[in-house]
mmCIF file of C-alpha atoms in Angstrom:
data_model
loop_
_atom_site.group_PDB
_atom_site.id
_atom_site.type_symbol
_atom_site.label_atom_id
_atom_site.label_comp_id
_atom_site.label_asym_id
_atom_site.label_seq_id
_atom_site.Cartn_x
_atom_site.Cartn_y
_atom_site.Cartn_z
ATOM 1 C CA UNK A 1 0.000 0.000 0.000
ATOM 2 C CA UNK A 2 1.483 3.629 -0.834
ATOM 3 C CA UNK A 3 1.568 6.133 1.914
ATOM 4 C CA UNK A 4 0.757 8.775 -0.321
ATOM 5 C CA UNK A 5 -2.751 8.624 -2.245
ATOM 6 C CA UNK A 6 -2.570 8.295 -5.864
ATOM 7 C CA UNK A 7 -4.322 11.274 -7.259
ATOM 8 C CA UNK A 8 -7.914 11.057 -9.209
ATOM 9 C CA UNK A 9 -8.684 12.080 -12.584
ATOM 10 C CA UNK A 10 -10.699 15.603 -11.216
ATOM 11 C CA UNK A 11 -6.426 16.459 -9.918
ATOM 12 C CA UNK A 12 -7.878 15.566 -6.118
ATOM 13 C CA UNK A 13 -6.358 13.421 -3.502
ATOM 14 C CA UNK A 14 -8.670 10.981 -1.958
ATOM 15 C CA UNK A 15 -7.892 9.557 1.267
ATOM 16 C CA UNK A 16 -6.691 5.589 1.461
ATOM 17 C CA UNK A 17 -8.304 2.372 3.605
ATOM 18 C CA UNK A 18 -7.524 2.587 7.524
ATOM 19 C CA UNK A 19 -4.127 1.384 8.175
ATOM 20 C CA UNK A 20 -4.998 -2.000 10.305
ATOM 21 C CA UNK A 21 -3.804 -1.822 14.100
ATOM 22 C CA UNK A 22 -1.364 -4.533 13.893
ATOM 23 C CA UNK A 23 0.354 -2.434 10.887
ATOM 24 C CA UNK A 24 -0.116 0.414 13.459
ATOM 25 C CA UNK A 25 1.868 -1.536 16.438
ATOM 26 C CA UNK A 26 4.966 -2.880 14.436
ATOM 27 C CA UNK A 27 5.162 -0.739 11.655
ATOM 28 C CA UNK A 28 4.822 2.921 13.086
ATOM 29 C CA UNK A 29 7.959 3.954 11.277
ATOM 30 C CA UNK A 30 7.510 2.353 8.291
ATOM 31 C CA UNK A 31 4.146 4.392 7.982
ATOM 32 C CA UNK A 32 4.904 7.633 5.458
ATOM 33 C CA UNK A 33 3.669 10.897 6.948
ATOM 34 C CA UNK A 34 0.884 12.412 4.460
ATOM 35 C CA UNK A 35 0.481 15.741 3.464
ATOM 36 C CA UNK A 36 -1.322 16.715 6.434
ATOM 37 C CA UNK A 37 1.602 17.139 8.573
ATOM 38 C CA UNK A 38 3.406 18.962 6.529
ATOM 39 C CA UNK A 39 0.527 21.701 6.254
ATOM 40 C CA UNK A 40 -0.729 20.111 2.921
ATOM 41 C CA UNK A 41 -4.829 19.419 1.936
ATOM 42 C CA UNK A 42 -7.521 18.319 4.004
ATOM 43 C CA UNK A 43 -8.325 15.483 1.875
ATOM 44 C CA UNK A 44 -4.949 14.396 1.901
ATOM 45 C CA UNK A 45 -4.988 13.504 5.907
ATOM 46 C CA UNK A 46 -3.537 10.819 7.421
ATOM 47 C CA UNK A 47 -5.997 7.601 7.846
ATOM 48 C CA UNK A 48 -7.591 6.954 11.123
ATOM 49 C CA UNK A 49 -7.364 3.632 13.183
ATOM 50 C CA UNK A 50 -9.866 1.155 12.532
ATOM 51 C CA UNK A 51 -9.213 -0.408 15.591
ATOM 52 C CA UNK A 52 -7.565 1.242 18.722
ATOM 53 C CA UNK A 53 -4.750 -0.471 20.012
ATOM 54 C CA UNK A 54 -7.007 -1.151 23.982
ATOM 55 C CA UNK A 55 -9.771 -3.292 21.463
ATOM 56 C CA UNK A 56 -7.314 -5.896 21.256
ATOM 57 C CA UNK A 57 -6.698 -8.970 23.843
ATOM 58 C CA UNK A 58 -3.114 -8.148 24.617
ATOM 59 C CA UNK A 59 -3.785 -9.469 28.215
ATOM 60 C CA UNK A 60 -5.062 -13.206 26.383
ATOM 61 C CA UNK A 61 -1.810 -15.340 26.118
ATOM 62 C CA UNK A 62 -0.419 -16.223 22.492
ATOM 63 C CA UNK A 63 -0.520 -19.764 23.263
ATOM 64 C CA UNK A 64 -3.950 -20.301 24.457
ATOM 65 C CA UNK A 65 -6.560 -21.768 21.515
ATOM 66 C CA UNK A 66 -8.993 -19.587 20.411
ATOM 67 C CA UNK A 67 -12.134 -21.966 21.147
ATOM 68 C CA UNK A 68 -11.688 -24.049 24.290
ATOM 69 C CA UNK A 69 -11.064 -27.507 23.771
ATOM 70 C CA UNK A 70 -13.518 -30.410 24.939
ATOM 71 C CA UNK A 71 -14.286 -30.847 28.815
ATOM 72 C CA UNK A 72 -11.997 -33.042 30.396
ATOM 73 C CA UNK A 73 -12.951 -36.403 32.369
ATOM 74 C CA UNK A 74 -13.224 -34.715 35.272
ATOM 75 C CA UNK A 75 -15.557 -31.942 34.217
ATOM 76 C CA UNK A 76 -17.931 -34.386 32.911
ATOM 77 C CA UNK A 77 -18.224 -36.362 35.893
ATOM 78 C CA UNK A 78 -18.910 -32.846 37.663
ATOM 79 C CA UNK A 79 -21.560 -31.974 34.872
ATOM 80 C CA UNK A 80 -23.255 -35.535 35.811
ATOM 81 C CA UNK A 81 -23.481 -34.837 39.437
ATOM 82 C CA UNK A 82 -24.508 -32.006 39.479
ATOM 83 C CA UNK A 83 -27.561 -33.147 37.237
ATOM 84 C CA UNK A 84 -28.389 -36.113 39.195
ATOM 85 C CA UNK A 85 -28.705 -34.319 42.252
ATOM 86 C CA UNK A 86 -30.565 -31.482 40.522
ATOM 87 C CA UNK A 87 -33.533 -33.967 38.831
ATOM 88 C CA UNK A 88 -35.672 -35.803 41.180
ATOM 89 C CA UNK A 89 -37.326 -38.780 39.167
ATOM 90 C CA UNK A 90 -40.521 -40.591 39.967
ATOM 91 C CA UNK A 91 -40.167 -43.949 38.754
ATOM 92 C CA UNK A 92 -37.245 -44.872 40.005
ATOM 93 C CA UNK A 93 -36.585 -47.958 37.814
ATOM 94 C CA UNK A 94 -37.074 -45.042 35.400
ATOM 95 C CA UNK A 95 -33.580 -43.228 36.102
ATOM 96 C CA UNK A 96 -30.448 -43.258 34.181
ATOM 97 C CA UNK A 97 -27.188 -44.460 35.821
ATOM 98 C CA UNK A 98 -24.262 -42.642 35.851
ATOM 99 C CA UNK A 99 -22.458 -45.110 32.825
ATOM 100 C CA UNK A 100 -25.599 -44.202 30.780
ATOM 101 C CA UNK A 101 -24.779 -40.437 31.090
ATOM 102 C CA UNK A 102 -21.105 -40.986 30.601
ATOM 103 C CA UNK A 103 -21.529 -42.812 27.160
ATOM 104 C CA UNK A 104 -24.059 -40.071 26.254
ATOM 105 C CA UNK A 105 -21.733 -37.458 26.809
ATOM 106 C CA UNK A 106 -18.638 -39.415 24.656
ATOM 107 C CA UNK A 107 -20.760 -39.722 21.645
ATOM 108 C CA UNK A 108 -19.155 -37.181 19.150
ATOM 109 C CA UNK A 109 -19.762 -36.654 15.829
ATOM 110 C CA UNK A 110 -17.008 -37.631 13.243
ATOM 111 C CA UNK A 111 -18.622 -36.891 10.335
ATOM 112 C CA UNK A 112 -16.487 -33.524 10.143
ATOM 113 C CA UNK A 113 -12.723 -35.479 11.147
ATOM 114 C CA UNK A 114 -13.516 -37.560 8.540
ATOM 115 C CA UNK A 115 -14.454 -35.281 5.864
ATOM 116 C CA UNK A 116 -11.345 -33.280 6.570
ATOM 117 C CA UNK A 117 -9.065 -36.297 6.983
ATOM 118 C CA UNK A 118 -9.985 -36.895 3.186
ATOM 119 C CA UNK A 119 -12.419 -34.917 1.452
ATOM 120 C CA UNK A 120 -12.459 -37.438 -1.554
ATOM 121 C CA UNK A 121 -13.187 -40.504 -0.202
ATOM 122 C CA UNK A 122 -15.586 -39.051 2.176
ATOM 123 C CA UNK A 123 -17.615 -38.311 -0.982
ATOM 124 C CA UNK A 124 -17.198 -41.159 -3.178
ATOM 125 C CA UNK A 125 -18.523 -43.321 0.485
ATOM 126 C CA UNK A 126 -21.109 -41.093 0.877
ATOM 127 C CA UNK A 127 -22.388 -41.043 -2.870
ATOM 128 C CA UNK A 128 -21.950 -45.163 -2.787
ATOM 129 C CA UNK A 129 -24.589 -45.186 0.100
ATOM 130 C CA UNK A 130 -26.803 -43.306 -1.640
ATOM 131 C CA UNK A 131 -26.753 -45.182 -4.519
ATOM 132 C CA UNK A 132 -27.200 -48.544 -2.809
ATOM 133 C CA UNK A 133 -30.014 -47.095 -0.757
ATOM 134 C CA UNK A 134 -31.353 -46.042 -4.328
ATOM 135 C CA UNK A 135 -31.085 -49.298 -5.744
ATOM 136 C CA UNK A 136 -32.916 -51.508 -2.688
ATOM 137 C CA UNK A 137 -35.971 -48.986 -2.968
ATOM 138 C CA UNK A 138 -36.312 -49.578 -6.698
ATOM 139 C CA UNK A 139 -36.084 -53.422 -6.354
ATOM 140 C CA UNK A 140 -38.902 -53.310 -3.595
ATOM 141 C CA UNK A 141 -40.650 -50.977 -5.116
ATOM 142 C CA UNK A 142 -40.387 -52.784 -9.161
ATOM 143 C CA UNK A 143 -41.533 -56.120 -7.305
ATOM 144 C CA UNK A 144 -45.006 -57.638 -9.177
ATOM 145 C CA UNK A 145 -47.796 -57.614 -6.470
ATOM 146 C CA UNK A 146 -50.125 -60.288 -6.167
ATOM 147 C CA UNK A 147 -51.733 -61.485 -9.117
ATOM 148 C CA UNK A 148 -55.208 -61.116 -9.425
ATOM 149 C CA UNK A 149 -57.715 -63.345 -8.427
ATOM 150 C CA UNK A 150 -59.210 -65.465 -11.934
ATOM 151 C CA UNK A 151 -63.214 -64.602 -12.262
ATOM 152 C CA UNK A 152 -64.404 -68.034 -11.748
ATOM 153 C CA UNK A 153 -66.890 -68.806 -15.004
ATOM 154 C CA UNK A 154 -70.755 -68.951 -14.234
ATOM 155 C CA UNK A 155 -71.929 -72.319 -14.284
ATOM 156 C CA UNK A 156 -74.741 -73.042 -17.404
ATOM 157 C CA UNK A 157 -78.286 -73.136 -16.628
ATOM 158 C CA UNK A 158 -79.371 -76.453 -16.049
ATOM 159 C CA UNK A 159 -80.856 -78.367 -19.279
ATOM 160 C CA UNK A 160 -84.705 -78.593 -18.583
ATOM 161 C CA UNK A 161 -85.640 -82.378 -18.057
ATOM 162 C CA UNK A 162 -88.915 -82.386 -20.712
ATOM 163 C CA UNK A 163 -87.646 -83.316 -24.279
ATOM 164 C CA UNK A 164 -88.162 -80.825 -26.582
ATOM 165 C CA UNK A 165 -91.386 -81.439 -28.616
ATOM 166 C CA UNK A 166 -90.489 -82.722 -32.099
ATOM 167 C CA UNK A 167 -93.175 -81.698 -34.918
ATOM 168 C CA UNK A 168 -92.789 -83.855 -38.178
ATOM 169 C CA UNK A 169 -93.855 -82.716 -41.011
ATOM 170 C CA UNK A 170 -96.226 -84.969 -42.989
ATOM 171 C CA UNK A 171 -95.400 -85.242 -46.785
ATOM 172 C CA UNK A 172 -98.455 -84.281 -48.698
ATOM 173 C CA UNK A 173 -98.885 -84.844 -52.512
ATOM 174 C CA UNK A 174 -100.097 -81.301 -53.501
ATOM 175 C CA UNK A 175 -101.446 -78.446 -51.457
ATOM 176 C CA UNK A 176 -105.403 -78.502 -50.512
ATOM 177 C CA UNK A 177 -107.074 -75.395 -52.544
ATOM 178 C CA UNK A 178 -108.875 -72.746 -49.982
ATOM 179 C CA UNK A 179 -113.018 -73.092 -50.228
ATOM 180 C CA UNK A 180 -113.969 -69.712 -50.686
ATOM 181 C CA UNK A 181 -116.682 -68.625 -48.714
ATOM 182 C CA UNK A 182 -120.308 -66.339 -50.305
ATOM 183 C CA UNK A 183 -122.017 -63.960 -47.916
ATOM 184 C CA UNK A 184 -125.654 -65.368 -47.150
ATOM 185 C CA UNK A 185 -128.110 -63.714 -49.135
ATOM 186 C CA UNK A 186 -130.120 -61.515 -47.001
ATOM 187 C CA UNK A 187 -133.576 -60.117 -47.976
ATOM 188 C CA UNK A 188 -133.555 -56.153 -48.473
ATOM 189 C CA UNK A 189 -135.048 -54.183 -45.993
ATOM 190 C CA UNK A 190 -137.286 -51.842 -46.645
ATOM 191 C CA UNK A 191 -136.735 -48.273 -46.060
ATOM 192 C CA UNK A 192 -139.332 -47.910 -43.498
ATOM 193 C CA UNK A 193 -137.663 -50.769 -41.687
ATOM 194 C CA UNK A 194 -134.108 -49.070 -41.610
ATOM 195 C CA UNK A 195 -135.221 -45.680 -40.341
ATOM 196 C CA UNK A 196 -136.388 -47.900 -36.567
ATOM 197 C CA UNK A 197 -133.801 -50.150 -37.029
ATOM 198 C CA UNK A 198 -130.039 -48.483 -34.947
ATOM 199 C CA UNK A 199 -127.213 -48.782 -36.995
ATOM 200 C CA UNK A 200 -124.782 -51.967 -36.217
ATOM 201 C CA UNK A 201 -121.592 -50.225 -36.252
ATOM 202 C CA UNK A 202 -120.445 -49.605 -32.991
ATOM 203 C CA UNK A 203 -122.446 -52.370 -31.308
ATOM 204 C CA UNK A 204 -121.938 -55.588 -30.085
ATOM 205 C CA UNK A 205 -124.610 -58.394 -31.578
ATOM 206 C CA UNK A 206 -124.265 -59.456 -27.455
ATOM 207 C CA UNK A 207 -125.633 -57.084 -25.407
ATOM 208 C CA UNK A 208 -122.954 -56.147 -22.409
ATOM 209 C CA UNK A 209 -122.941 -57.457 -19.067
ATOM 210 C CA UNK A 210 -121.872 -55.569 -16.271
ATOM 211 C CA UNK A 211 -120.533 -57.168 -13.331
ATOM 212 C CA UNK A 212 -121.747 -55.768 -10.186
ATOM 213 C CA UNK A 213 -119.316 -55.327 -7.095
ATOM 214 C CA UNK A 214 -119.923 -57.459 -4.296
ATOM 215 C CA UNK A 215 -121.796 -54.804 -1.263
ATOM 216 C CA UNK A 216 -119.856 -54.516 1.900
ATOM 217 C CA UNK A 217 -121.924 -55.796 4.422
ATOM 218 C CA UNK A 218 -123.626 -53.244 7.238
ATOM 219 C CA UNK A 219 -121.982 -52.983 10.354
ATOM 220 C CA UNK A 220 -125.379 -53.429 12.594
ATOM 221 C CA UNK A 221 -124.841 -56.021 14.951
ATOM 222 C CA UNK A 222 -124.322 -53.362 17.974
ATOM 223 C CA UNK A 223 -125.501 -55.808 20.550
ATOM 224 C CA UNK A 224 -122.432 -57.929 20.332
ATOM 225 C CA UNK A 225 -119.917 -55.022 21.176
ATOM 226 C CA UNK A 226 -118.942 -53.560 24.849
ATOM 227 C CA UNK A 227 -120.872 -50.531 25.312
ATOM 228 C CA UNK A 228 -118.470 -47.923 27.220
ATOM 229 C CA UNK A 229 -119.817 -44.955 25.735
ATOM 230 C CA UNK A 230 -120.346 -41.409 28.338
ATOM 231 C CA UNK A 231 -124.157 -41.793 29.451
ATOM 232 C CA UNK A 232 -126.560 -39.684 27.558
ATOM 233 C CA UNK A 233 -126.972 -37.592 30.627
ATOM 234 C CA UNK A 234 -123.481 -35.870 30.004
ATOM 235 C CA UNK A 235 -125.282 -34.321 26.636
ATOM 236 C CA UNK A 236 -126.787 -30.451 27.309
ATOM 237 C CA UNK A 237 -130.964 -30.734 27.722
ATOM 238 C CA UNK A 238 -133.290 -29.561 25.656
ATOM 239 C CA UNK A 239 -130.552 -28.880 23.080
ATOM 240 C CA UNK A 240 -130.887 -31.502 19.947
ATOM 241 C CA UNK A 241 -128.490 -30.080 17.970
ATOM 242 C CA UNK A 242 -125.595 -30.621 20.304
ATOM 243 C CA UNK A 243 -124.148 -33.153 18.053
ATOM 244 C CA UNK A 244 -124.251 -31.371 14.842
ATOM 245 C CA UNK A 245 -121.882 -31.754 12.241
ATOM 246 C CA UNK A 246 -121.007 -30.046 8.807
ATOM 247 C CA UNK A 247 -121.607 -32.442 6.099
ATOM 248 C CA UNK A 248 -122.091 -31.496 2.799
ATOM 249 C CA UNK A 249 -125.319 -33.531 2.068
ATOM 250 C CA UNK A 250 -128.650 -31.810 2.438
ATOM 251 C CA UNK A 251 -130.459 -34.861 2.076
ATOM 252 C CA UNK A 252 -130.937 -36.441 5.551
ATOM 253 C CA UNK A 253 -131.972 -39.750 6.538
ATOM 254 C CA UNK A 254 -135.149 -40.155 8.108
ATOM 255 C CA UNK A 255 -134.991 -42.150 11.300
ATOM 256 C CA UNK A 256 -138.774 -41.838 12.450
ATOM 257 C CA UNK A 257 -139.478 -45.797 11.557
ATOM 258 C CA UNK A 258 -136.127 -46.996 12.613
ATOM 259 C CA UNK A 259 -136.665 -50.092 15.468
ATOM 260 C CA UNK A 260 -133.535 -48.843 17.055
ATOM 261 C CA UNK A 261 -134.824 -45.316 17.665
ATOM 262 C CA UNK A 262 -135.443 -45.847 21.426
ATOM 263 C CA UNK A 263 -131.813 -46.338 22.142
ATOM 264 C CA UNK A 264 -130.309 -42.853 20.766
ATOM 265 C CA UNK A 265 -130.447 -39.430 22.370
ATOM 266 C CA UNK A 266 -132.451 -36.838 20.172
ATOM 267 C CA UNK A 267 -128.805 -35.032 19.278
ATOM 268 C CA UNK A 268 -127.745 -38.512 18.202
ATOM 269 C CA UNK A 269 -130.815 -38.980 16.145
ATOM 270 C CA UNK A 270 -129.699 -35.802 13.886
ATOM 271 C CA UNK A 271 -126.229 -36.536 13.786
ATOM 272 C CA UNK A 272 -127.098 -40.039 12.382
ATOM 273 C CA UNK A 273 -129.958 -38.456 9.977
ATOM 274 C CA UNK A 274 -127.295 -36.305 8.654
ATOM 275 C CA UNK A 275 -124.236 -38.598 8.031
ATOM 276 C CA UNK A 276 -126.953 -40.598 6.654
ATOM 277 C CA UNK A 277 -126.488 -43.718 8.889
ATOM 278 C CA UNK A 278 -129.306 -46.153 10.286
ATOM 279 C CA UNK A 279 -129.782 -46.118 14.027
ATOM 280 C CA UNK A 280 -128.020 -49.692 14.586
ATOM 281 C CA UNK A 281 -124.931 -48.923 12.191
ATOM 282 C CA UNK A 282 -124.652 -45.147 14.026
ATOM 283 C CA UNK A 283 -124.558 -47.637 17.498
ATOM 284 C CA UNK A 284 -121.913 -49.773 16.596
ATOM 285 C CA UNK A 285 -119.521 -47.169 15.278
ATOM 286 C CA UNK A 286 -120.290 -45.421 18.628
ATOM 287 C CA UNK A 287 -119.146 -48.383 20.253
ATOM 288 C CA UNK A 288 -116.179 -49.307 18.167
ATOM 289 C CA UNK A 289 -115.027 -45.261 18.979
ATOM 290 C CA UNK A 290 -115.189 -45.805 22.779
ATOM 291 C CA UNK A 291 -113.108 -48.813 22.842
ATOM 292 C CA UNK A 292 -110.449 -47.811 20.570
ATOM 293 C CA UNK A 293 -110.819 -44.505 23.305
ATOM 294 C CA UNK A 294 -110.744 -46.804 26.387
ATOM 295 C CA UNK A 295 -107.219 -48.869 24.647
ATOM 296 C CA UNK A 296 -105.483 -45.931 24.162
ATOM 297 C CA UNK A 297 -106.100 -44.642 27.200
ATOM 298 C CA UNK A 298 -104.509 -48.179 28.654
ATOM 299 C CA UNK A 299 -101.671 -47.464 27.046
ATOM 300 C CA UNK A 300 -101.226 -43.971 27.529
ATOM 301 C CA UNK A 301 -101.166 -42.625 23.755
ATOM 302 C CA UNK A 302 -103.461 -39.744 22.455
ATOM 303 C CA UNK A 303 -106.906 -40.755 20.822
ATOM 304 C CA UNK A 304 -106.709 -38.929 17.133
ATOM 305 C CA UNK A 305 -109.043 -38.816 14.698
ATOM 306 C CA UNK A 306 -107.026 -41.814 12.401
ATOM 307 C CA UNK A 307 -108.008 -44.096 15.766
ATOM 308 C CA UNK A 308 -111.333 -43.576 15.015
ATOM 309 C CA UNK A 309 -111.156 -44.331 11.061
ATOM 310 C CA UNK A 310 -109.541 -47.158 12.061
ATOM 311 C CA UNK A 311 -111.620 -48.480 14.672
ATOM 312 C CA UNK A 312 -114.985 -47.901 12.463
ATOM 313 C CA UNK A 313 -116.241 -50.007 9.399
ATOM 314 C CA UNK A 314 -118.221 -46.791 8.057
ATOM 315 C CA UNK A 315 -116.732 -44.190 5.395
ATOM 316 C CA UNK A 316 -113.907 -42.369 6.954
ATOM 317 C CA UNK A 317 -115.482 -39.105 6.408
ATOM 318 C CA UNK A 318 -118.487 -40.057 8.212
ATOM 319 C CA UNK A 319 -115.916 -41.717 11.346
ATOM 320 C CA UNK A 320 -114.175 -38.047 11.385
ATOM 321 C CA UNK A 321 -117.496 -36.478 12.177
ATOM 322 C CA UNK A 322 -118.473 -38.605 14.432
ATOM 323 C CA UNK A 323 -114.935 -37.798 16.235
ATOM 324 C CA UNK A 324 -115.628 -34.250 16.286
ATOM 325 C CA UNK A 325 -118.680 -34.076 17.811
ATOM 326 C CA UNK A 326 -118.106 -36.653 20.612
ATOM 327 C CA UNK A 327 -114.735 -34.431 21.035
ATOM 328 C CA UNK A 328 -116.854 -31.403 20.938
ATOM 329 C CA UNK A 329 -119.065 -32.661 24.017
ATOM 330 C CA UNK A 330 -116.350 -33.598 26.157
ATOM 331 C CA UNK A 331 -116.411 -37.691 25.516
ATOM 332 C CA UNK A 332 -113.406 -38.434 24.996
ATOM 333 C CA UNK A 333 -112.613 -37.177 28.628
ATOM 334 C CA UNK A 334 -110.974 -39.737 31.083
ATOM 335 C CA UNK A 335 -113.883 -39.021 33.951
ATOM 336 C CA UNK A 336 -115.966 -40.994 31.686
ATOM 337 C CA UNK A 337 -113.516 -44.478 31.479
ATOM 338 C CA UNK A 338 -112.165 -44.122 35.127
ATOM 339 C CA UNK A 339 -114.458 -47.477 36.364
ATOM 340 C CA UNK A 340 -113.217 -49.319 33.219
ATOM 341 C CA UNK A 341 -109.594 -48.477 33.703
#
């Protein structure tokens, strides 16, 4: 390095690096004075220290390494004291003995002695691992798997045991000529005739029979069914339309000859009239409604109006309406099935 700065292209003197403090130490003379102590140009002044001179270690000794060297023996043992009187263990199967922590602490790494004892081999070892470990995982992995399981072939049908009907044909000398066939000869009709007569397209020489349905048989045998229907006290007095119900028939059944009259309440009589239902069949869906009324109440479930479709063998319509009012009275209240219960 020059002591004096070699001057730039604008004619001006820049000022070089710092001088380094170990050039500063032993080679204070050998340092060239700049133009600045002779009186010459600011820019031209003598570099400062980087580093003063008291930054430096001169107290370290020259022989001493500059990282400290492994722990010795001794020091480990201390270091393994120390932490097995620091760590309390609960298991104490569980707890490491004191060889365990001393072959702990002497595994080093070589990887790093070896790679600097020789670079080159280190690498070609290294590189022939990896290849071998390359080379199993291919093998496994280019093995065939299992082979696949055959589709086993679907048996035939078995052959039906009736022989096939054989038809033989019988030889015949020459074909049998068709008789053809003349329309009878019918006597004209006058005109007169065909004006009364209907025409016979369209209709059947057979006149059509209809087949009739089988009926359903009434539902009138009331006697033979538990009665535990409310008594016909519960119903208001004097009030015979208690039991009405919307239906959209105006036509009403008259119930004035009815045998079975006796037995209903006047509000019963109308609600029968109306759904159009004779005095016994009006009793025994009464009766089949109470029962269905008294099981459910056995078995604790609510009595809807699909109980008492169910339970009757009348129109469901007609079963609905006959829920309704008996709902509407206050007969489907448990007062009235407490003795049967």
């Amino acid at each position: 390095m020059s002591g004096h700065p070699s001057p730039s292209k604008s004619g001006r003197n820049l000022p070089s690096p710092p001088v380094s403090p170990w050039a500063a130490k032993h080679h204070k003379d050998q340092i060239p004075k700049g133009p600045l102590d002779d009186g010459g140009d600011a820019f031209s002044a003598k570099d400062p220290l980087l580093y003063p001179e008291s930054s430096f270690g001169s107290d370290i000794p020259a022989d001493q390494p500059l990282f400290a060297s492994e722990p010795s023996m001794k020091a480990a043992q201390e270091i393994v004291s120390r932490h097995i009187a620091t760590h309390k263990f609960k298991n104490s199967a569980a707890i490491p003995s004191r060889d365990d922590y001393m072959l702990l602490l002497s595994c080093v790494s070589t990887a790093g002695r070896n790679y600097n004892f020789n670079p080159g081999a280190y690498l070609k070892r290294a590189r022939e691992e990896t290849e071998e470990h390359y080379f199993k995982t291919k093998r496994v992995c280019s093995r065939p798997g299992p082979k696949p399981t055959s589709h086993v072939a679907i048996a035939p049908a078995p052959a039906s045991k009736q022989p096939k009907r054989t038809i033989k044909a019988t030889p015949t000398s020459s074909p049998i000529p068709r008789v053809k066939r003349t329309p009878k000869a019918t006597a004209k009709a006058s005109p007169s005739s065909r004006l009364m007569t209907y025409p016979a397209k369209g209709r059947s020489e057979t006149p059509e029979v209809r087949s009739q349905g089988t009926k359903r048989p009434e539902d009138v045998d009331y006697a033979s069914l538990p009665d535990y229907s409310p008594p016909l006290s519960t119903l208001p007095p004097n009030n015979p339309k208690s039991l009405k119900a919307d239906w959209q028939s105006t036509n009403v059944l008259d119930l004035s000859n009815d045998p079975d009259r006796h037995m209903l309440h006047e509000a019963e009589l109308n609600l029968a009239g109306t759904l159009r239902l004779s005095c016994a069949t009006y009793l025994c869906s009464k009766r089949r409604i109470f029962i269905a009324r008294l099981h459910t109440l056995r078995i604790g479930k609510e009595f809807r109006k699909t109980d008492a479709q169910q339970a009757c063998k009348i129109d469901v319509n007609k079963a609905s309406k006959l829920w309704t009012s008996y709902d509407k009275v206050g007969w489907f209240n448990q007062k009235h099935f407490e003795k049967y219960l």
